[in-house]
Amino acid sequence: MADQGTRVALVLGTSAGGVGRHVAMLAGGLVRGGHRVVVAGPPSTERAFGFAALGARFAPVPISDRPRPLGDLRAVLALRTLRGAHAVHAHGLRAGALSAIALAGTGTGLVVTLHNAATAGGAVGAVHRLLERIVARRADRILVVSPDLGERMARLGAGRVEAAVVPAPSLPPSGRDPEDVRRELGTGDRVIFLTVARLAQQKGLETLLDVAAALREPREDAGSVPPDQAGPVRGRGPGERAPEAVFLVAGDGPLREGLQGRIDRENLPVRLLGARSDVADLLGVARALVVPSRWEGQPLTVQEALRAGTAVVATAVGGIPAMVGEAGLLVPYGDVAAMRDAVARVLADEGLAGELAGAAARRGLGLPGEREALEAVLAVYDGLS
């Protein structure tokens, strides 16, 4: 373990979600372990996550979510003050690249955790590729949340790449009767499929709406079910109709207006619930968590579903396949027919849904927690000596 009193600097950019929560978890755990911790990032992150209240010193640094030359220059100058730290641990591509530039030639050990893939094209994509090369060549250690990110960094010349441990915080137990939750939601006897996501481009929510629309139409071609997912439907007698589904989306974001407009125009069985603090309640009444994302690393919502024993229907992208295993049905991103068939199987086959739920609970028991995450980063910091 790192020596008690070691100064660790955690650096992050603009965040309102998982990255900020992860940094807050690390900061609090390191402080409790006797380490001196500085968190450097935009003032908005301190307001959102309260690093100072956890015992860390907060240093305001203007790391934005997109290139801003003057702001980036100020960020580099501010980050140079961290050169006396035993370890600087940056979270995210921009925070990592700016830290690498600031610490060049100082001998300060730099660790970068990449939480997301750079999926943009055009000029923004070109900037991202440049930042990736900077991180790959200058960071001492790179931690990645999915195998594809690790392979990309290795191709770009990174020396030491390892898997990151990014656990979801434990959800407080629901404590509510599922029937009370259903009555409050007004779903009647429809089967609930839940999506927990920011309403943003990465989350692939247009695919979710396509699936909701497709489920209302008679299926013309059964051949789109992947061979390893084919099988008899259990739980219904001959001629008995499948139950109806309703799709609940917990989260908010810039695409809300456009999504709601389509839901209203097409009268889709989809409800946008907005940001919710009762995810444990929602998972308790959902037959499955549906994740239609373009890309994910170690999504906190999937970890929460596994711990709750909730089946998963998701795209086979990023770190999802390794996390979900046999606890869900995985389909290619953007393949509406395949996702429609996977949702339809879980909707119609209660036996399959139960098997997936049992597998989810077993996988949830083996997920890493805060202790494992802290032990992992301390071992990385020790390796910088």
Short mmCIF file of C-alpha atoms in Angstrom, two decimals:
data_model
loop_
_atom_site.label_atom_id
_atom_site.label_comp_id
_atom_site.label_asym_id
_atom_site.label_seq_id
_atom_site.Cartn_x
_atom_site.Cartn_y
_atom_site.Cartn_z
CA MET A 1 0.00 0.00 0.00
CA ALA A 2 0.99 3.60 -0.59
CA ASP A 3 2.61 5.31 2.37
CA GLN A 4 0.25 7.03 4.77
CA GLY A 5 0.20 10.76 4.05
CA THR A 6 0.88 10.33 0.34
CA ARG A 7 -0.46 13.30 -1.59
CA VAL A 8 -2.80 12.22 -4.38
CA ALA A 9 -4.31 14.65 -6.88
CA LEU A 10 -7.53 13.59 -8.57
CA VAL A 11 -8.35 15.56 -11.72
CA LEU A 12 -11.67 15.62 -13.56
CA GLY A 13 -13.51 17.72 -16.11
CA THR A 14 -17.13 18.72 -16.31
CA SER A 15 -19.27 15.95 -14.81
CA ALA A 16 -22.77 15.55 -13.50
CA GLY A 17 -22.85 11.77 -13.22
CA GLY A 18 -20.76 8.64 -13.02
CA VAL A 19 -17.26 10.12 -13.34
CA GLY A 20 -17.90 12.64 -10.59
CA ARG A 21 -19.40 9.99 -8.31
CA HIS A 22 -16.40 7.74 -8.90
CA VAL A 23 -13.92 10.51 -8.09
CA ALA A 24 -15.90 11.36 -4.96
CA MET A 25 -15.79 7.71 -3.87
CA LEU A 26 -12.02 7.59 -4.38
CA ALA A 27 -11.46 10.92 -2.64
CA GLY A 28 -13.49 9.94 0.41
CA GLY A 29 -11.89 6.52 0.69
CA LEU A 30 -8.36 7.84 0.32
CA VAL A 31 -8.96 10.52 2.95
CA ARG A 32 -10.34 7.94 5.36
CA GLY A 33 -7.19 5.90 4.73
CA GLY A 34 -5.01 8.79 5.89
CA HIS A 35 -3.94 10.13 2.50
CA ARG A 36 -3.78 13.83 1.66
CA VAL A 37 -6.02 14.37 -1.37
CA VAL A 38 -6.46 17.29 -3.73
CA VAL A 39 -9.34 17.26 -6.23
CA ALA A 40 -8.88 19.57 -9.23
CA GLY A 41 -11.74 20.36 -11.57
CA PRO A 42 -14.42 22.86 -12.55
CA PRO A 43 -16.19 24.58 -9.63
CA SER A 44 -19.45 22.98 -10.79
CA THR A 45 -18.10 19.56 -9.80
CA GLU A 46 -17.42 20.74 -6.26
CA ARG A 47 -20.99 22.02 -6.01
CA ALA A 48 -22.34 18.72 -7.35
CA PHE A 49 -20.20 16.26 -5.40
CA GLY A 50 -18.85 18.09 -2.34
CA PHE A 51 -15.23 16.92 -2.42
CA ALA A 52 -14.24 19.36 0.33
CA ALA A 53 -16.91 17.93 2.62
CA LEU A 54 -15.24 14.54 2.15
CA GLY A 55 -11.97 15.91 3.54
CA ALA A 56 -10.19 16.65 0.26
CA ARG A 57 -8.84 20.05 -0.73
CA PHE A 58 -10.57 21.35 -3.83
CA ALA A 59 -8.64 23.31 -6.46
CA PRO A 60 -10.76 25.01 -9.14
CA VAL A 61 -9.44 24.26 -12.63
CA PRO A 62 -11.43 25.18 -15.79
CA ILE A 63 -11.47 21.80 -17.58
CA SER A 64 -14.40 22.01 -19.99
CA ASP A 65 -16.12 19.29 -22.00
CA ARG A 66 -14.81 20.66 -25.32
CA PRO A 67 -11.76 22.54 -26.61
CA ARG A 68 -11.55 26.14 -25.43
CA PRO A 69 -8.02 27.46 -26.11
CA LEU A 70 -7.83 30.14 -23.43
CA GLY A 71 -9.57 27.97 -20.84
CA ASP A 72 -7.34 25.03 -21.70
CA LEU A 73 -4.24 27.19 -21.28
CA ARG A 74 -5.44 28.33 -17.87
CA ALA A 75 -6.16 24.70 -16.97
CA VAL A 76 -2.63 23.59 -17.94
CA LEU A 77 -1.08 26.38 -15.86
CA ALA A 78 -3.25 25.48 -12.87
CA LEU A 79 -2.47 21.77 -13.19
CA ARG A 80 1.28 22.47 -13.08
CA THR A 81 0.84 23.23 -9.36
CA LEU A 82 0.16 19.49 -8.85
CA ARG A 83 3.70 18.49 -9.83
CA GLY A 84 4.66 17.86 -6.20
CA ALA A 85 2.09 15.08 -5.81
CA HIS A 86 3.15 11.45 -5.52
CA ALA A 87 0.43 10.59 -8.05
CA VAL A 88 -1.84 12.64 -10.29
CA HIS A 89 -4.86 10.58 -11.30
CA ALA A 90 -6.86 12.17 -14.11
CA HIS A 91 -10.33 10.96 -15.08
CA GLY A 92 -11.46 11.33 -18.66
CA LEU A 93 -9.68 12.01 -21.94
CA ARG A 94 -9.52 15.80 -21.74
CA ALA A 95 -8.50 15.86 -18.09
CA GLY A 96 -5.85 13.24 -18.88
CA ALA A 97 -4.41 15.07 -21.88
CA LEU A 98 -4.30 18.46 -20.15
CA SER A 99 -2.64 16.85 -17.12
CA ALA A 100 -0.10 15.14 -19.38
CA ILE A 101 0.83 18.45 -21.00
CA ALA A 102 1.02 20.23 -17.64
CA LEU A 103 3.23 17.60 -16.02
CA ALA A 104 5.58 16.95 -18.94
CA GLY A 105 9.18 16.90 -17.72
CA THR A 106 8.28 17.20 -14.03
CA GLY A 107 8.75 13.55 -13.10
CA THR A 108 5.31 13.44 -11.47
CA GLY A 109 3.58 10.09 -11.94
CA LEU A 110 0.42 10.34 -14.08
CA VAL A 111 -2.42 7.83 -14.08
CA VAL A 112 -5.34 8.34 -16.48
CA THR A 113 -8.66 6.51 -16.25
CA LEU A 114 -10.60 6.53 -19.51
CA HIS A 115 -14.28 6.29 -18.67
CA ASN A 116 -15.71 6.76 -22.16
CA ALA A 117 -14.92 6.12 -25.79
CA ALA A 118 -14.38 9.04 -28.16
CA THR A 119 -17.25 8.43 -30.62
CA ALA A 120 -17.59 11.85 -32.30
CA GLY A 121 -16.57 12.45 -35.90
CA GLY A 122 -15.46 15.49 -37.87
CA ALA A 123 -13.33 18.20 -36.25
CA VAL A 124 -14.30 17.11 -32.75
CA GLY A 125 -13.27 13.56 -33.55
CA ALA A 126 -9.91 14.77 -34.86
CA VAL A 127 -9.27 16.63 -31.60
CA HIS A 128 -10.21 13.51 -29.62
CA ARG A 129 -7.74 11.41 -31.61
CA LEU A 130 -5.00 13.93 -30.87
CA LEU A 131 -5.83 13.84 -27.15
CA GLU A 132 -5.77 10.03 -27.23
CA ARG A 133 -2.25 10.06 -28.65
CA ILE A 134 -1.10 12.50 -25.97
CA VAL A 135 -2.51 10.31 -23.21
CA ALA A 136 -1.20 7.07 -24.74
CA ARG A 137 2.36 8.39 -25.04
CA ARG A 138 2.69 10.46 -21.87
CA ALA A 139 0.67 8.75 -19.12
CA ASP A 140 2.61 6.35 -16.90
CA ARG A 141 -0.43 4.09 -16.41
CA ILE A 142 -3.75 4.02 -18.24
CA LEU A 143 -6.82 2.42 -16.69
CA VAL A 144 -9.70 1.53 -19.01
CA VAL A 145 -13.32 0.59 -18.36
CA SER A 146 -13.62 -1.77 -21.33
CA PRO A 147 -11.35 -4.05 -23.39
CA ASP A 148 -11.84 -2.08 -26.62
CA LEU A 149 -10.46 1.07 -24.99
CA GLY A 150 -7.42 -0.87 -23.80
CA GLU A 151 -6.78 -2.26 -27.28
CA ARG A 152 -7.01 1.21 -28.78
CA MET A 153 -4.56 2.70 -26.27
CA ALA A 154 -2.12 -0.15 -26.89
CA ARG A 155 -2.28 0.47 -30.64
CA LEU A 156 -1.49 4.14 -29.98
CA GLY A 157 1.65 3.23 -28.09
CA ALA A 158 0.57 3.13 -24.44
CA GLY A 159 3.09 1.30 -22.28
CA ARG A 160 0.99 0.05 -19.35
CA VAL A 161 -2.75 -0.43 -19.71
CA GLU A 162 -4.91 -2.10 -17.08
CA ALA A 163 -8.59 -2.63 -16.34
CA ALA A 164 -10.19 0.04 -14.17
CA VAL A 165 -12.40 -0.86 -11.22
CA VAL A 166 -15.41 1.47 -11.27
CA PRO A 167 -18.06 0.13 -8.89
CA ALA A 168 -21.56 1.49 -8.58
CA PRO A 169 -22.49 2.85 -5.16
CA SER A 170 -24.88 0.55 -3.33
CA LEU A 171 -28.49 1.55 -3.83
CA PRO A 172 -30.48 2.05 -0.64
CA PRO A 173 -32.98 -0.79 -0.25
CA SER A 174 -36.39 0.01 -1.68
CA GLY A 175 -38.50 -0.89 1.33
CA ARG A 176 -41.66 -0.29 -0.70
CA ASP A 177 -44.25 -2.79 -1.77
CA PRO A 178 -43.96 -3.38 -5.53
CA GLU A 179 -47.72 -3.05 -5.96
CA ASP A 180 -47.60 0.40 -4.36
CA VAL A 181 -44.85 1.39 -6.79
CA ARG A 182 -46.89 0.09 -9.71
CA ARG A 183 -49.98 1.99 -8.60
CA GLU A 184 -47.95 5.18 -8.30
CA LEU A 185 -46.53 4.68 -11.79
CA GLY A 186 -49.94 3.87 -13.22
CA THR A 187 -48.68 0.96 -15.33
CA GLY A 188 -51.59 -1.36 -14.62
CA ASP A 189 -50.84 -4.99 -15.48
CA ARG A 190 -48.39 -4.13 -18.27
CA VAL A 191 -44.88 -5.58 -18.05
CA ILE A 192 -42.35 -2.88 -17.20
CA PHE A 193 -39.06 -2.51 -19.09
CA LEU A 194 -36.82 0.09 -17.50
CA THR A 195 -34.07 2.25 -18.97
CA VAL A 196 -31.98 4.47 -16.69
CA ALA A 197 -29.99 6.92 -18.79
CA ARG A 198 -29.19 10.50 -19.56
CA LEU A 199 -31.28 11.56 -22.55
CA ALA A 200 -28.25 12.06 -24.76
CA GLN A 201 -26.89 10.79 -28.07
CA GLN A 202 -24.64 8.10 -26.60
CA LYS A 203 -27.54 6.25 -25.00
CA GLY A 204 -29.19 5.15 -28.27
CA LEU A 205 -32.70 5.99 -27.10
CA GLU A 206 -33.99 6.29 -30.66
CA THR A 207 -33.49 2.51 -30.84
CA LEU A 208 -35.61 2.09 -27.72
CA LEU A 209 -38.45 4.02 -29.37
CA ASP A 210 -38.04 1.92 -32.54
CA VAL A 211 -38.36 -1.23 -30.42
CA ALA A 212 -41.47 0.09 -28.67
CA ALA A 213 -43.02 0.84 -32.06
CA ALA A 214 -42.01 -2.52 -33.54
CA LEU A 215 -43.54 -4.49 -30.66
CA ARG A 216 -46.96 -3.20 -31.63
CA GLU A 217 -46.68 -4.70 -35.12
CA PRO A 218 -47.03 -8.41 -36.00
CA ARG A 219 -43.61 -9.99 -36.40
CA GLU A 220 -43.14 -11.02 -40.03
CA ASP A 221 -39.69 -12.61 -39.85
CA ALA A 222 -38.68 -14.81 -36.95
CA GLY A 223 -35.30 -15.39 -38.54
CA SER A 224 -33.75 -12.29 -36.98
CA VAL A 225 -33.40 -13.99 -33.61
CA PRO A 226 -29.73 -14.93 -33.17
CA PRO A 227 -29.22 -18.71 -33.09
CA ASP A 228 -27.89 -18.65 -29.52
CA GLN A 229 -31.03 -16.85 -28.37
CA ALA A 230 -33.58 -19.00 -30.15
CA GLY A 231 -35.82 -21.30 -28.16
CA PRO A 232 -39.38 -22.10 -27.17
CA VAL A 233 -41.53 -19.55 -25.40
CA ARG A 234 -42.68 -20.78 -22.00
CA GLY A 235 -45.39 -19.55 -19.68
CA ARG A 236 -48.26 -19.22 -22.23
CA GLY A 237 -50.80 -21.64 -23.56
CA PRO A 238 -51.61 -22.14 -27.26
CA GLY A 239 -53.28 -19.09 -28.75
CA GLU A 240 -52.74 -17.01 -25.64
CA ARG A 241 -51.60 -13.47 -26.40
CA ALA A 242 -48.41 -12.05 -24.96
CA PRO A 243 -48.81 -9.39 -22.28
CA GLU A 244 -48.38 -5.72 -23.14
CA ALA A 245 -45.18 -3.86 -22.36
CA VAL A 246 -44.53 -0.34 -21.15
CA PHE A 247 -41.10 1.27 -21.36
CA LEU A 248 -40.11 3.60 -18.54
CA VAL A 249 -37.10 5.89 -18.98
CA ALA A 250 -35.58 7.43 -15.85
CA GLY A 251 -33.29 10.33 -16.65
CA ASP A 252 -33.17 13.74 -18.23
CA GLY A 253 -31.09 15.47 -20.85
CA PRO A 254 -30.96 17.50 -24.04
CA LEU A 255 -32.94 15.03 -26.19
CA ARG A 256 -36.03 15.06 -23.99
CA GLU A 257 -38.14 17.34 -26.17
CA GLY A 258 -37.42 15.42 -29.37
CA LEU A 259 -38.05 12.04 -27.76
CA GLN A 260 -41.29 13.19 -26.16
CA GLY A 261 -42.45 14.63 -29.48
CA ARG A 262 -42.05 11.27 -31.21
CA ILE A 263 -43.69 9.40 -28.31
CA ASP A 264 -46.71 11.69 -28.57
CA ARG A 265 -46.94 11.59 -32.39
CA GLU A 266 -46.78 7.81 -32.56
CA ASN A 267 -48.59 7.12 -29.28
CA LEU A 268 -45.74 4.88 -28.15
CA PRO A 269 -45.91 2.91 -24.87
CA VAL A 270 -42.92 4.87 -23.52
CA ARG A 271 -42.90 7.24 -20.55
CA LEU A 272 -40.11 9.68 -19.77
CA LEU A 273 -40.02 9.87 -15.98
CA GLY A 274 -37.29 12.48 -15.65
CA ALA A 275 -34.46 12.19 -13.15
CA ARG A 276 -35.42 9.80 -10.34
CA SER A 277 -33.95 9.02 -6.95
CA ASP A 278 -35.98 5.82 -6.52
CA VAL A 279 -34.11 3.60 -8.99
CA ALA A 280 -34.22 0.72 -6.49
CA ASP A 281 -38.04 0.90 -6.53
CA LEU A 282 -38.10 0.95 -10.33
CA LEU A 283 -35.74 -2.01 -10.64
CA GLY A 284 -37.95 -3.89 -8.19
CA VAL A 285 -40.94 -3.74 -10.56
CA ALA A 286 -39.09 -4.03 -13.89
CA ARG A 287 -38.88 -7.33 -15.72
CA ALA A 288 -35.65 -6.17 -17.34
CA LEU A 289 -33.31 -3.23 -17.67
CA VAL A 290 -33.00 -2.23 -21.33
CA VAL A 291 -29.70 -0.62 -22.38
CA PRO A 292 -29.73 0.45 -26.07
CA SER A 293 -26.49 2.48 -25.84
CA ARG A 294 -24.04 3.15 -28.65
CA TRP A 295 -21.21 2.54 -26.16
CA GLU A 296 -20.78 1.94 -22.42
CA GLY A 297 -17.82 1.17 -20.20
CA GLN A 298 -18.84 -0.23 -16.82
CA PRO A 299 -22.32 1.30 -16.60
CA LEU A 300 -23.46 1.94 -13.07
CA THR A 301 -27.07 1.21 -13.99
CA VAL A 302 -26.18 -2.29 -15.20
CA GLN A 303 -24.31 -2.95 -11.97
CA GLU A 304 -27.35 -1.75 -10.02
CA ALA A 305 -29.62 -4.05 -12.03
CA LEU A 306 -27.39 -7.06 -11.40
CA ARG A 307 -27.26 -6.37 -7.67
CA ALA A 308 -31.06 -6.06 -7.66
CA GLY A 309 -31.47 -9.35 -9.52
CA THR A 310 -33.02 -7.69 -12.58
CA ALA A 311 -32.49 -9.20 -16.03
CA VAL A 312 -30.71 -7.14 -18.69
CA VAL A 313 -31.37 -6.64 -22.41
CA ALA A 314 -28.52 -4.60 -23.83
CA THR A 315 -26.30 -3.82 -26.75
CA ALA A 316 -23.07 -5.82 -26.85
CA VAL A 317 -20.77 -2.79 -26.70
CA GLY A 318 -17.78 -1.73 -24.61
CA GLY A 319 -17.65 -3.37 -21.20
CA ILE A 320 -21.24 -4.62 -21.15
CA PRO A 321 -20.68 -8.22 -22.37
CA ALA A 322 -18.05 -9.01 -19.74
CA MET A 323 -20.21 -7.48 -17.02
CA VAL A 324 -23.55 -9.07 -17.96
CA GLY A 325 -22.46 -12.56 -19.01
CA GLU A 326 -25.37 -15.01 -18.78
CA ALA A 327 -27.58 -12.51 -16.92
CA GLY A 328 -29.01 -10.93 -20.04
CA LEU A 329 -29.66 -11.01 -23.76
CA LEU A 330 -27.14 -9.02 -25.79
CA VAL A 331 -27.65 -7.69 -29.32
CA PRO A 332 -25.60 -5.62 -31.79
CA TYR A 333 -25.95 -1.86 -31.42
CA GLY A 334 -28.54 -0.38 -33.78
CA ASP A 335 -30.11 -3.74 -34.69
CA VAL A 336 -33.72 -2.90 -33.92
CA ALA A 337 -35.02 -6.30 -35.04
CA ALA A 338 -32.62 -8.16 -32.73
CA MET A 339 -33.43 -5.94 -29.75
CA ARG A 340 -37.14 -6.17 -30.47
CA ASP A 341 -36.89 -9.97 -30.50
CA ALA A 342 -34.88 -10.03 -27.26
CA VAL A 343 -37.41 -7.80 -25.48
CA ALA A 344 -40.28 -9.84 -26.92
CA ARG A 345 -38.79 -13.07 -25.58
CA VAL A 346 -38.39 -11.68 -22.07
CA LEU A 347 -41.90 -10.22 -22.30
CA ALA A 348 -43.54 -13.47 -23.35
CA ASP A 349 -41.42 -16.05 -21.53
CA GLU A 350 -41.65 -15.78 -17.75
CA GLY A 351 -39.41 -18.81 -17.35
CA LEU A 352 -36.62 -17.14 -19.32
CA ALA A 353 -37.11 -13.90 -17.39
CA GLY A 354 -36.76 -15.78 -14.12
CA GLU A 355 -33.59 -17.56 -15.24
CA LEU A 356 -32.01 -14.27 -16.30
CA ALA A 357 -33.02 -12.64 -13.02
CA GLY A 358 -31.40 -15.45 -11.03
CA ALA A 359 -28.21 -15.18 -13.06
CA ALA A 360 -28.23 -11.40 -12.52
CA ALA A 361 -28.43 -11.81 -8.75
CA ARG A 362 -25.51 -14.26 -8.78
CA ARG A 363 -23.37 -11.91 -10.88
CA GLY A 364 -24.35 -9.00 -8.67
CA LEU A 365 -22.89 -10.75 -5.63
CA GLY A 366 -19.49 -10.93 -7.34
CA LEU A 367 -19.25 -7.30 -8.44
CA PRO A 368 -16.40 -5.25 -6.94
CA GLY A 369 -17.14 -2.56 -4.39
CA GLU A 370 -15.46 0.48 -2.93
CA ARG A 371 -12.84 -1.52 -1.04
CA GLU A 372 -11.69 -3.30 -4.20
CA ALA A 373 -11.60 -0.02 -6.14
CA LEU A 374 -9.43 1.66 -3.50
CA GLU A 375 -7.07 -1.30 -3.26
CA ALA A 376 -6.71 -1.28 -7.06
CA VAL A 377 -5.79 2.42 -7.34
CA LEU A 378 -3.42 2.27 -4.37
CA ALA A 379 -1.58 -0.60 -6.05
CA VAL A 380 -1.31 1.51 -9.20
CA TYR A 381 0.00 4.50 -7.26
CA ASP A 382 2.58 2.26 -5.58
CA GLY A 383 3.73 1.17 -9.01
CA LEU A 384 4.67 4.76 -9.86
CA SER A 385 7.43 4.84 -7.22
#
